[in-house]
Amino acid sequence: MTTRIVLLCATDRGLQFLGRLVDLLPDAELTVCSFREEPWEPPFIDAIRNRAMEAGARFVETRDVAKVSALSGQDLLIAVSWRYLVPRAVYGSMRLGAYVLHDSMLPAYRGFSPTVWAIVNGEQSTGVTLFKMVDEMDQGPIVAQESLVIPQEAYVSDVIPLVTSAYLRVIERTIGSLLSGKAASVAQDETRASYCCKRLPQDNRIQWDTPAQAIVRLVRAVSRPYPGAYCSLNERKLTVWRASMGIEPPHYVGIVPGRLLFVEKGKGTWVLAADRPVLLEEVQLEDEEPRPAEEVLGGPGVTLS
């Protein structure tokens, strides 16, 4: 009997997961759901639609799976990078159950953008969790996990592929038990639970009156493929794509947050944060191309806001 699988997916991670699922189960009857990306996000829906059609799968564009009657009564549901709660009437109708993949070691970092928040918060590790879908967000029993080290000074573009690869490894080693309906699971420890709120574009604004390390972590967390951390230079939007603490930062005791200090040739421009300077390495003024910071920013006397 043909296995009928529903895949709810988004982002490039969802696209890669779809490809791996097709490789693992080429004879499955697959229904793929995705939704239109936000204006500030990298595009993904067209690529997911095309890959689904290439595989002979049914594709549905929706944010509300309750409105898609064809989803009920299938064998297995898997959600990857899905942002919307799935009603019990849908997930509870799956013969073999419904499962979610999430990029954290649950019960820590439930909710939105856990990889971004982990970098923002200076975490040294993250991970992937496969768990049973329940009514409450990210609270279902855990089937499998894989932890990952966040490389020192990593940008989000370094971490995303590591997490995506872990997603693929987890499904490879668990798909057999999911299809047999015998996947073992363990309840989450609610005393260790933590949550992440949804990030909006304005959350990426650099506050120069915060510590330098926090600014550098923000830059690294929301850099490409995301819209980037930003501030203002003479009332023009300035996106900061790359920044660091520098090897030997100058020591300042008279600090004006956001004040440009000087250019270090071949490295970047030093700017004061609340506690010490930050080295800006690559920036982009609105309506211009990204360039080395030393080519864009002036010297002392200018203050970023």
PDB file of C-alpha atoms in Angstrom:
ATOM      1  CA  MET A   1       0.000   0.000   0.000  1.00  0.00           C
ATOM      2  CA  THR A   2       1.324   3.452  -0.939  1.00  0.00           C
ATOM      3  CA  THR A   3       2.326   5.601   2.025  1.00  0.00           C
ATOM      4  CA  ARG A   4       0.606   8.995   2.027  1.00  0.00           C
ATOM      5  CA  ILE A   5       2.739  11.762   3.573  1.00  0.00           C
ATOM      6  CA  VAL A   6       1.962  15.419   4.217  1.00  0.00           C
ATOM      7  CA  LEU A   7       4.985  17.742   4.380  1.00  0.00           C
ATOM      8  CA  LEU A   8       4.476  21.270   5.739  1.00  0.00           C
ATOM      9  CA  CYS A   9       7.643  23.177   4.903  1.00  0.00           C
ATOM     10  CA  ALA A  10       9.194  26.574   4.265  1.00  0.00           C
ATOM     11  CA  THR A  11      12.590  28.221   3.683  1.00  0.00           C
ATOM     12  CA  ASP A  12      15.583  26.671   1.941  1.00  0.00           C
ATOM     13  CA  ARG A  13      15.751  24.146   4.779  1.00  0.00           C
ATOM     14  CA  GLY A  14      12.281  22.931   3.874  1.00  0.00           C
ATOM     15  CA  LEU A  15      13.342  22.675   0.235  1.00  0.00           C
ATOM     16  CA  GLN A  16      16.338  20.521   1.122  1.00  0.00           C
ATOM     17  CA  PHE A  17      14.232  18.388   3.452  1.00  0.00           C
ATOM     18  CA  LEU A  18      11.702  17.834   0.669  1.00  0.00           C
ATOM     19  CA  GLY A  19      14.478  16.633  -1.624  1.00  0.00           C
ATOM     20  CA  ARG A  20      15.807  14.201   0.966  1.00  0.00           C
ATOM     21  CA  LEU A  21      12.312  12.881   1.730  1.00  0.00           C
ATOM     22  CA  VAL A  22      11.741  12.200  -1.967  1.00  0.00           C
ATOM     23  CA  ASP A  23      15.063  10.353  -2.112  1.00  0.00           C
ATOM     24  CA  LEU A  24      14.191   8.251   0.942  1.00  0.00           C
ATOM     25  CA  LEU A  25      10.617   7.479  -0.116  1.00  0.00           C
ATOM     26  CA  PRO A  26      10.398   7.746  -3.914  1.00  0.00           C
ATOM     27  CA  ASP A  27       7.164   5.743  -4.041  1.00  0.00           C
ATOM     28  CA  ALA A  28       5.297   7.732  -1.377  1.00  0.00           C
ATOM     29  CA  GLU A  29       2.227   9.780  -2.259  1.00  0.00           C
ATOM     30  CA  LEU A  30       3.329  13.218  -1.141  1.00  0.00           C
ATOM     31  CA  THR A  31       1.335  16.385  -0.437  1.00  0.00           C
ATOM     32  CA  VAL A  32       3.498  19.479   0.115  1.00  0.00           C
ATOM     33  CA  CYS A  33       2.233  22.698   1.718  1.00  0.00           C
ATOM     34  CA  SER A  34       4.127  25.984   1.909  1.00  0.00           C
ATOM     35  CA  PHE A  35       3.376  29.705   2.167  1.00  0.00           C
ATOM     36  CA  ARG A  36       4.557  32.948   0.625  1.00  0.00           C
ATOM     37  CA  GLU A  37       7.692  34.342   2.251  1.00  0.00           C
ATOM     38  CA  GLU A  38       7.704  37.743   3.947  1.00  0.00           C
ATOM     39  CA  PRO A  39       9.151  40.677   1.952  1.00  0.00           C
ATOM     40  CA  TRP A  40      12.313  40.740   4.086  1.00  0.00           C
ATOM     41  CA  GLU A  41      12.991  37.006   3.718  1.00  0.00           C
ATOM     42  CA  PRO A  42      14.988  35.092   1.090  1.00  0.00           C
ATOM     43  CA  PRO A  43      12.511  33.618  -1.439  1.00  0.00           C
ATOM     44  CA  PHE A  44      11.576  29.962  -1.081  1.00  0.00           C
ATOM     45  CA  ILE A  45       8.015  29.132  -2.112  1.00  0.00           C
ATOM     46  CA  ASP A  46       8.593  28.933  -5.875  1.00  0.00           C
ATOM     47  CA  ALA A  47      11.558  26.587  -5.431  1.00  0.00           C
ATOM     48  CA  ILE A  48       9.530  24.346  -3.101  1.00  0.00           C
ATOM     49  CA  ARG A  49       6.595  24.301  -5.529  1.00  0.00           C
ATOM     50  CA  ASN A  50       8.848  23.398  -8.461  1.00  0.00           C
ATOM     51  CA  ARG A  51      10.626  20.618  -6.534  1.00  0.00           C
ATOM     52  CA  ALA A  52       7.294  19.170  -5.404  1.00  0.00           C
ATOM     53  CA  MET A  53       5.958  19.159  -8.954  1.00  0.00           C
ATOM     54  CA  GLU A  54       9.156  17.538 -10.248  1.00  0.00           C
ATOM     55  CA  ALA A  55       8.602  14.739  -7.731  1.00  0.00           C
ATOM     56  CA  GLY A  56       4.998  14.276  -8.805  1.00  0.00           C
ATOM     57  CA  ALA A  57       3.698  15.560  -5.482  1.00  0.00           C
ATOM     58  CA  ARG A  58       0.566  17.611  -4.871  1.00  0.00           C
ATOM     59  CA  PHE A  59       1.436  21.208  -3.900  1.00  0.00           C
ATOM     60  CA  VAL A  60      -0.800  23.527  -1.863  1.00  0.00           C
ATOM     61  CA  GLU A  61      -0.003  27.147  -0.995  1.00  0.00           C
ATOM     62  CA  THR A  62      -1.562  27.888   2.391  1.00  0.00           C
ATOM     63  CA  ARG A  63      -0.921  29.226   5.873  1.00  0.00           C
ATOM     64  CA  ASP A  64      -4.063  27.569   7.251  1.00  0.00           C
ATOM     65  CA  VAL A  65      -3.986  23.808   6.775  1.00  0.00           C
ATOM     66  CA  ALA A  66      -7.437  23.495   8.347  1.00  0.00           C
ATOM     67  CA  LYS A  67      -8.836  24.812   5.067  1.00  0.00           C
ATOM     68  CA  VAL A  68      -7.209  22.034   3.026  1.00  0.00           C
ATOM     69  CA  SER A  69      -9.617  19.119   3.337  1.00  0.00           C
ATOM     70  CA  ALA A  70      -7.343  16.796   1.346  1.00  0.00           C
ATOM     71  CA  LEU A  71      -4.811  16.741   4.204  1.00  0.00           C
ATOM     72  CA  SER A  72      -7.013  14.860   6.668  1.00  0.00           C
ATOM     73  CA  GLY A  73      -6.744  11.117   6.987  1.00  0.00           C
ATOM     74  CA  GLN A  74      -3.260  10.710   5.497  1.00  0.00           C
ATOM     75  CA  ASP A  75      -0.635   8.385   6.987  1.00  0.00           C
ATOM     76  CA  LEU A  76       2.100  10.707   8.250  1.00  0.00           C
ATOM     77  CA  LEU A  77       2.587  14.462   8.664  1.00  0.00           C
ATOM     78  CA  ILE A  78       5.980  16.166   9.059  1.00  0.00           C
ATOM     79  CA  ALA A  79       6.477  19.904   9.619  1.00  0.00           C
ATOM     80  CA  VAL A  80       9.775  21.669   8.817  1.00  0.00           C
ATOM     81  CA  SER A  81      10.212  25.431   9.347  1.00  0.00           C
ATOM     82  CA  TRP A  82       6.427  25.671   9.685  1.00  0.00           C
ATOM     83  CA  ARG A  83       5.282  28.750  11.628  1.00  0.00           C
ATOM     84  CA  TYR A  84       1.603  28.121  12.173  1.00  0.00           C
ATOM     85  CA  LEU A  85      -0.210  25.871  14.615  1.00  0.00           C
ATOM     86  CA  VAL A  86      -1.803  22.836  13.015  1.00  0.00           C
ATOM     87  CA  PRO A  87      -5.264  22.036  14.441  1.00  0.00           C
ATOM     88  CA  ARG A  88      -5.846  18.707  16.128  1.00  0.00           C
ATOM     89  CA  ALA A  89      -8.514  17.900  13.520  1.00  0.00           C
ATOM     90  CA  VAL A  90      -5.682  17.723  10.957  1.00  0.00           C
ATOM     91  CA  TYR A  91      -2.689  16.318  12.848  1.00  0.00           C
ATOM     92  CA  GLY A  92      -4.828  13.937  14.916  1.00  0.00           C
ATOM     93  CA  SER A  93      -6.216  12.330  11.760  1.00  0.00           C
ATOM     94  CA  MET A  94      -2.828  10.962  10.652  1.00  0.00           C
ATOM     95  CA  ARG A  95      -2.724   7.160  10.855  1.00  0.00           C
ATOM     96  CA  LEU A  96       0.969   7.073  11.882  1.00  0.00           C
ATOM     97  CA  GLY A  97       1.107  10.407  13.680  1.00  0.00           C
ATOM     98  CA  ALA A  98       2.355  13.954  13.085  1.00  0.00           C
ATOM     99  CA  TYR A  99       5.876  15.205  13.831  1.00  0.00           C
ATOM    100  CA  VAL A 100       7.812  18.460  13.881  1.00  0.00           C
ATOM    101  CA  LEU A 101      11.507  19.220  13.372  1.00  0.00           C
ATOM    102  CA  HIS A 102      12.776  22.221  15.333  1.00  0.00           C
ATOM    103  CA  ASP A 103      16.228  23.830  15.419  1.00  0.00           C
ATOM    104  CA  SER A 104      17.003  23.728  19.113  1.00  0.00           C
ATOM    105  CA  MET A 105      17.532  21.194  21.871  1.00  0.00           C
ATOM    106  CA  LEU A 106      14.013  21.278  23.236  1.00  0.00           C
ATOM    107  CA  PRO A 107      12.627  22.200  25.670  1.00  0.00           C
ATOM    108  CA  ALA A 108      15.088  25.109  25.346  1.00  0.00           C
ATOM    109  CA  TYR A 109      14.414  27.770  22.696  1.00  0.00           C
ATOM    110  CA  ARG A 110      10.832  26.930  21.849  1.00  0.00           C
ATOM    111  CA  GLY A 111       9.205  29.286  19.383  1.00  0.00           C
ATOM    112  CA  PHE A 112      10.500  31.488  16.595  1.00  0.00           C
ATOM    113  CA  SER A 113      13.972  31.882  15.031  1.00  0.00           C
ATOM    114  CA  PRO A 114      15.824  29.758  17.606  1.00  0.00           C
ATOM    115  CA  THR A 115      19.102  29.705  15.638  1.00  0.00           C
ATOM    116  CA  VAL A 116      19.139  33.493  15.311  1.00  0.00           C
ATOM    117  CA  TRP A 117      18.308  33.930  18.987  1.00  0.00           C
ATOM    118  CA  ALA A 118      21.006  31.431  19.985  1.00  0.00           C
ATOM    119  CA  ILE A 119      23.658  33.506  18.190  1.00  0.00           C
ATOM    120  CA  VAL A 120      22.242  36.777  19.544  1.00  0.00           C
ATOM    121  CA  ASN A 121      22.436  35.319  23.052  1.00  0.00           C
ATOM    122  CA  GLY A 122      25.984  34.060  22.649  1.00  0.00           C
ATOM    123  CA  GLU A 123      25.133  30.365  22.976  1.00  0.00           C
ATOM    124  CA  GLN A 124      27.974  27.947  22.244  1.00  0.00           C
ATOM    125  CA  SER A 125      25.698  25.166  21.031  1.00  0.00           C
ATOM    126  CA  THR A 126      22.333  24.489  19.481  1.00  0.00           C
ATOM    127  CA  GLY A 127      20.704  21.424  17.992  1.00  0.00           C
ATOM    128  CA  VAL A 128      17.770  19.744  16.283  1.00  0.00           C
ATOM    129  CA  THR A 129      14.742  18.039  17.834  1.00  0.00           C
ATOM    130  CA  LEU A 130      12.178  15.737  16.248  1.00  0.00           C
ATOM    131  CA  PHE A 131       9.023  15.614  18.359  1.00  0.00           C
ATOM    132  CA  LYS A 132       5.371  14.635  18.241  1.00  0.00           C
ATOM    133  CA  MET A 133       2.959  17.387  17.293  1.00  0.00           C
ATOM    134  CA  VAL A 134       0.584  18.519  20.040  1.00  0.00           C
ATOM    135  CA  ASP A 135      -1.770  21.475  20.505  1.00  0.00           C
ATOM    136  CA  GLU A 136       0.828  23.591  22.325  1.00  0.00           C
ATOM    137  CA  MET A 137       3.762  25.051  20.395  1.00  0.00           C
ATOM    138  CA  ASP A 138       6.945  22.912  20.519  1.00  0.00           C
ATOM    139  CA  GLN A 139       5.820  20.950  23.594  1.00  0.00           C
ATOM    140  CA  GLY A 140       5.312  17.435  22.244  1.00  0.00           C
ATOM    141  CA  PRO A 141       7.235  14.316  23.341  1.00  0.00           C
ATOM    142  CA  ILE A 142      10.745  14.064  21.909  1.00  0.00           C
ATOM    143  CA  VAL A 143      11.578  11.298  19.427  1.00  0.00           C
ATOM    144  CA  ALA A 144      15.177  12.231  18.521  1.00  0.00           C
ATOM    145  CA  GLN A 145      17.737  14.996  19.064  1.00  0.00           C
ATOM    146  CA  GLU A 146      21.164  15.957  17.767  1.00  0.00           C
ATOM    147  CA  SER A 147      23.311  18.661  19.370  1.00  0.00           C
ATOM    148  CA  LEU A 148      25.614  20.986  17.428  1.00  0.00           C
ATOM    149  CA  VAL A 149      28.491  23.266  18.384  1.00  0.00           C
ATOM    150  CA  ILE A 150      28.156  26.881  17.194  1.00  0.00           C
ATOM    151  CA  PRO A 151      31.641  27.700  15.856  1.00  0.00           C
ATOM    152  CA  GLN A 152      33.365  30.589  17.560  1.00  0.00           C
ATOM    153  CA  GLU A 153      32.705  33.900  15.784  1.00  0.00           C
ATOM    154  CA  ALA A 154      30.283  32.137  13.416  1.00  0.00           C
ATOM    155  CA  TYR A 155      27.806  34.040  11.267  1.00  0.00           C
ATOM    156  CA  VAL A 156      24.284  32.722  10.803  1.00  0.00           C
ATOM    157  CA  SER A 157      25.243  31.663   7.268  1.00  0.00           C
ATOM    158  CA  ASP A 158      27.823  29.322   8.854  1.00  0.00           C
ATOM    159  CA  VAL A 159      25.333  27.809  11.294  1.00  0.00           C
ATOM    160  CA  ILE A 160      22.292  27.334   9.033  1.00  0.00           C
ATOM    161  CA  PRO A 161      23.925  24.610   6.875  1.00  0.00           C
ATOM    162  CA  LEU A 162      25.066  22.755  10.012  1.00  0.00           C
ATOM    163  CA  VAL A 163      21.528  22.721  11.386  1.00  0.00           C
ATOM    164  CA  THR A 164      20.018  21.755   8.036  1.00  0.00           C
ATOM    165  CA  SER A 165      22.428  18.825   7.709  1.00  0.00           C
ATOM    166  CA  ALA A 166      21.357  17.678  11.175  1.00  0.00           C
ATOM    167  CA  TYR A 167      17.693  17.812  10.096  1.00  0.00           C
ATOM    168  CA  LEU A 168      18.507  15.486   7.218  1.00  0.00           C
ATOM    169  CA  ARG A 169      20.483  13.082   9.399  1.00  0.00           C
ATOM    170  CA  VAL A 170      17.681  12.932  11.967  1.00  0.00           C
ATOM    171  CA  ILE A 171      15.014  12.061   9.401  1.00  0.00           C
ATOM    172  CA  GLU A 172      17.279   9.483   7.769  1.00  0.00           C
ATOM    173  CA  ARG A 173      17.722   7.567  11.007  1.00  0.00           C
ATOM    174  CA  THR A 174      14.119   7.877  12.207  1.00  0.00           C
ATOM    175  CA  ILE A 175      11.984   7.540   9.077  1.00  0.00           C
ATOM    176  CA  GLY A 176      11.780   3.780   9.498  1.00  0.00           C
ATOM    177  CA  SER A 177      10.361   3.990  13.017  1.00  0.00           C
ATOM    178  CA  LEU A 178       7.961   6.774  11.994  1.00  0.00           C
ATOM    179  CA  LEU A 179       6.565   4.654   9.176  1.00  0.00           C
ATOM    180  CA  SER A 180       6.241   1.628  11.434  1.00  0.00           C
ATOM    181  CA  GLY A 181       4.262   3.658  13.962  1.00  0.00           C
ATOM    182  CA  LYS A 182       6.675   2.500  16.673  1.00  0.00           C
ATOM    183  CA  ALA A 183       8.796   5.613  17.221  1.00  0.00           C
ATOM    184  CA  ALA A 184       9.691   5.824  20.921  1.00  0.00           C
ATOM    185  CA  SER A 185       9.385   9.222  22.614  1.00  0.00           C
ATOM    186  CA  VAL A 186      10.000  10.906  25.962  1.00  0.00           C
ATOM    187  CA  ALA A 187       8.132  13.829  27.530  1.00  0.00           C
ATOM    188  CA  GLN A 188       9.845  17.222  27.665  1.00  0.00           C
ATOM    189  CA  ASP A 189      11.056  18.549  31.009  1.00  0.00           C
ATOM    190  CA  GLU A 190       8.903  21.649  31.536  1.00  0.00           C
ATOM    191  CA  THR A 191      11.238  22.962  34.237  1.00  0.00           C
ATOM    192  CA  ARG A 192      13.894  23.536  31.543  1.00  0.00           C
ATOM    193  CA  ALA A 193      11.618  25.199  28.997  1.00  0.00           C
ATOM    194  CA  SER A 194      12.465  28.558  27.427  1.00  0.00           C
ATOM    195  CA  TYR A 195      10.873  30.533  24.603  1.00  0.00           C
ATOM    196  CA  CYS A 196      11.800  32.829  21.689  1.00  0.00           C
ATOM    197  CA  CYS A 197       9.485  35.551  20.419  1.00  0.00           C
ATOM    198  CA  LYS A 198       8.965  36.250  16.723  1.00  0.00           C
ATOM    199  CA  ARG A 199      11.570  38.607  15.271  1.00  0.00           C
ATOM    200  CA  LEU A 200      10.527  41.650  13.236  1.00  0.00           C
ATOM    201  CA  PRO A 201      12.725  43.783  10.947  1.00  0.00           C
ATOM    202  CA  GLN A 202      13.014  46.553  13.535  1.00  0.00           C
ATOM    203  CA  ASP A 203      14.590  44.089  15.974  1.00  0.00           C
ATOM    204  CA  ASN A 204      17.713  44.190  13.805  1.00  0.00           C
ATOM    205  CA  ARG A 205      18.412  47.853  14.554  1.00  0.00           C
ATOM    206  CA  ILE A 206      21.775  48.381  16.244  1.00  0.00           C
ATOM    207  CA  GLN A 207      21.578  50.160  19.586  1.00  0.00           C
ATOM    208  CA  TRP A 208      25.018  51.704  20.017  1.00  0.00           C
ATOM    209  CA  ASP A 209      24.446  52.287  23.734  1.00  0.00           C
ATOM    210  CA  THR A 210      24.606  48.504  24.327  1.00  0.00           C
ATOM    211  CA  PRO A 211      27.789  46.457  24.904  1.00  0.00           C
ATOM    212  CA  ALA A 212      30.074  45.823  21.935  1.00  0.00           C
ATOM    213  CA  GLN A 213      29.784  42.055  22.200  1.00  0.00           C
ATOM    214  CA  ALA A 214      25.993  42.237  21.952  1.00  0.00           C
ATOM    215  CA  ILE A 215      26.263  44.382  18.804  1.00  0.00           C
ATOM    216  CA  VAL A 216      28.705  41.982  17.150  1.00  0.00           C
ATOM    217  CA  ARG A 217      26.473  39.012  17.984  1.00  0.00           C
ATOM    218  CA  LEU A 218      23.457  40.792  16.468  1.00  0.00           C
ATOM    219  CA  VAL A 219      25.384  41.531  13.276  1.00  0.00           C
ATOM    220  CA  ARG A 220      26.421  37.883  12.969  1.00  0.00           C
ATOM    221  CA  ALA A 221      22.959  36.543  13.807  1.00  0.00           C
ATOM    222  CA  VAL A 222      21.004  38.491  11.166  1.00  0.00           C
ATOM    223  CA  SER A 223      23.596  38.851   8.414  1.00  0.00           C
ATOM    224  CA  ARG A 224      23.105  37.167   5.031  1.00  0.00           C
ATOM    225  CA  PRO A 225      20.791  35.490   4.077  1.00  0.00           C
ATOM    226  CA  TYR A 226      18.764  37.718   6.433  1.00  0.00           C
ATOM    227  CA  PRO A 227      18.286  41.481   5.976  1.00  0.00           C
ATOM    228  CA  GLY A 228      21.209  42.454   8.231  1.00  0.00           C
ATOM    229  CA  ALA A 229      21.694  44.602  11.319  1.00  0.00           C
ATOM    230  CA  TYR A 230      21.334  48.299  10.582  1.00  0.00           C
ATOM    231  CA  CYS A 231      21.631  51.832  11.902  1.00  0.00           C
ATOM    232  CA  SER A 232      21.650  55.340  10.409  1.00  0.00           C
ATOM    233  CA  LEU A 233      24.465  57.438   8.944  1.00  0.00           C
ATOM    234  CA  ASN A 234      23.449  61.036   8.287  1.00  0.00           C
ATOM    235  CA  GLU A 235      19.784  59.925   8.089  1.00  0.00           C
ATOM    236  CA  ARG A 236      20.562  57.169   5.561  1.00  0.00           C
ATOM    237  CA  LYS A 237      20.106  53.509   6.417  1.00  0.00           C
ATOM    238  CA  LEU A 238      23.426  51.761   6.931  1.00  0.00           C
ATOM    239  CA  THR A 239      23.411  47.939   6.993  1.00  0.00           C
ATOM    240  CA  VAL A 240      26.325  46.289   8.771  1.00  0.00           C
ATOM    241  CA  TRP A 241      27.092  42.920   7.217  1.00  0.00           C
ATOM    242  CA  ARG A 242      30.302  42.075   9.053  1.00  0.00           C
ATOM    243  CA  ALA A 243      31.746  43.259  12.369  1.00  0.00           C
ATOM    244  CA  SER A 244      34.138  41.993  15.023  1.00  0.00           C
ATOM    245  CA  MET A 245      35.657  42.853  18.365  1.00  0.00           C
ATOM    246  CA  GLY A 246      39.048  43.324  16.696  1.00  0.00           C
ATOM    247  CA  ILE A 247      42.345  41.854  17.828  1.00  0.00           C
ATOM    248  CA  GLU A 248      43.727  44.826  19.763  1.00  0.00           C
ATOM    249  CA  PRO A 249      40.946  47.372  20.286  1.00  0.00           C
ATOM    250  CA  PRO A 250      41.925  50.817  21.508  1.00  0.00           C
ATOM    251  CA  HIS A 251      40.968  51.557  25.117  1.00  0.00           C
ATOM    252  CA  TYR A 252      38.511  54.453  25.536  1.00  0.00           C
ATOM    253  CA  VAL A 253      37.354  56.017  28.806  1.00  0.00           C
ATOM    254  CA  GLY A 254      35.498  58.901  27.153  1.00  0.00           C
ATOM    255  CA  ILE A 255      32.698  57.213  25.186  1.00  0.00           C
ATOM    256  CA  VAL A 256      29.978  58.541  22.895  1.00  0.00           C
ATOM    257  CA  PRO A 257      28.060  55.474  21.626  1.00  0.00           C
ATOM    258  CA  GLY A 258      27.987  55.320  17.823  1.00  0.00           C
ATOM    259  CA  ARG A 259      30.886  57.772  17.365  1.00  0.00           C
ATOM    260  CA  LEU A 260      33.241  56.888  14.501  1.00  0.00           C
ATOM    261  CA  LEU A 261      36.848  56.752  15.705  1.00  0.00           C
ATOM    262  CA  PHE A 262      39.314  55.965  12.920  1.00  0.00           C
ATOM    263  CA  VAL A 263      40.016  53.690   9.975  1.00  0.00           C
ATOM    264  CA  GLU A 264      42.361  50.734  10.384  1.00  0.00           C
ATOM    265  CA  LYS A 265      43.656  50.256   6.859  1.00  0.00           C
ATOM    266  CA  GLY A 266      42.684  46.931   5.314  1.00  0.00           C
ATOM    267  CA  LYS A 267      40.520  45.941   8.309  1.00  0.00           C
ATOM    268  CA  GLY A 268      37.690  48.397   8.841  1.00  0.00           C
ATOM    269  CA  THR A 269      36.422  51.348  10.835  1.00  0.00           C
ATOM    270  CA  TRP A 270      36.282  51.483  14.642  1.00  0.00           C
ATOM    271  CA  VAL A 271      33.007  52.675  16.186  1.00  0.00           C
ATOM    272  CA  LEU A 272      32.241  53.117  19.879  1.00  0.00           C
ATOM    273  CA  ALA A 273      29.644  50.976  21.614  1.00  0.00           C
ATOM    274  CA  ALA A 274      28.565  51.442  25.248  1.00  0.00           C
ATOM    275  CA  ASP A 275      31.675  49.851  26.722  1.00  0.00           C
ATOM    276  CA  ARG A 276      34.357  49.723  24.006  1.00  0.00           C
ATOM    277  CA  PRO A 277      34.868  50.023  20.239  1.00  0.00           C
ATOM    278  CA  VAL A 278      33.562  47.651  17.557  1.00  0.00           C
ATOM    279  CA  LEU A 279      35.354  47.079  14.252  1.00  0.00           C
ATOM    280  CA  LEU A 280      32.937  47.427  11.330  1.00  0.00           C
ATOM    281  CA  GLU A 281      34.279  45.472   8.357  1.00  0.00           C
ATOM    282  CA  GLU A 282      31.593  45.441   5.642  1.00  0.00           C
ATOM    283  CA  VAL A 283      28.666  47.855   5.338  1.00  0.00           C
ATOM    284  CA  GLN A 284      26.079  48.988   2.824  1.00  0.00           C
ATOM    285  CA  LEU A 285      24.406  52.367   2.480  1.00  0.00           C
ATOM    286  CA  GLU A 286      20.836  52.230   1.182  1.00  0.00           C
ATOM    287  CA  ASP A 287      20.639  52.211  -2.623  1.00  0.00           C
ATOM    288  CA  GLU A 288      24.331  51.299  -2.859  1.00  0.00           C
ATOM    289  CA  GLU A 289      26.327  48.072  -3.075  1.00  0.00           C
ATOM    290  CA  PRO A 290      28.044  46.470  -0.052  1.00  0.00           C
ATOM    291  CA  ARG A 291      31.595  47.771   0.434  1.00  0.00           C
ATOM    292  CA  PRO A 292      34.421  47.629   2.956  1.00  0.00           C
ATOM    293  CA  ALA A 293      33.561  49.912   5.872  1.00  0.00           C
ATOM    294  CA  GLU A 294      36.718  51.955   5.416  1.00  0.00           C
ATOM    295  CA  GLU A 295      35.468  53.028   1.957  1.00  0.00           C
ATOM    296  CA  VAL A 296      32.094  54.208   3.265  1.00  0.00           C
ATOM    297  CA  LEU A 297      32.523  55.675   6.728  1.00  0.00           C
ATOM    298  CA  GLY A 298      34.302  58.897   7.525  1.00  0.00           C
ATOM    299  CA  GLY A 299      36.536  59.697  10.473  1.00  0.00           C
ATOM    300  CA  PRO A 300      36.010  61.249  13.907  1.00  0.00           C
ATOM    301  CA  GLY A 301      33.104  63.579  14.459  1.00  0.00           C
ATOM    302  CA  VAL A 302      30.416  61.481  12.767  1.00  0.00           C
ATOM    303  CA  THR A 303      28.000  59.525  14.963  1.00  0.00           C
ATOM    304  CA  LEU A 304      25.930  56.548  13.863  1.00  0.00           C
ATOM    305  CA  SER A 305      22.412  56.355  15.271  1.00  0.00           C
TER     306      SER A 305
END
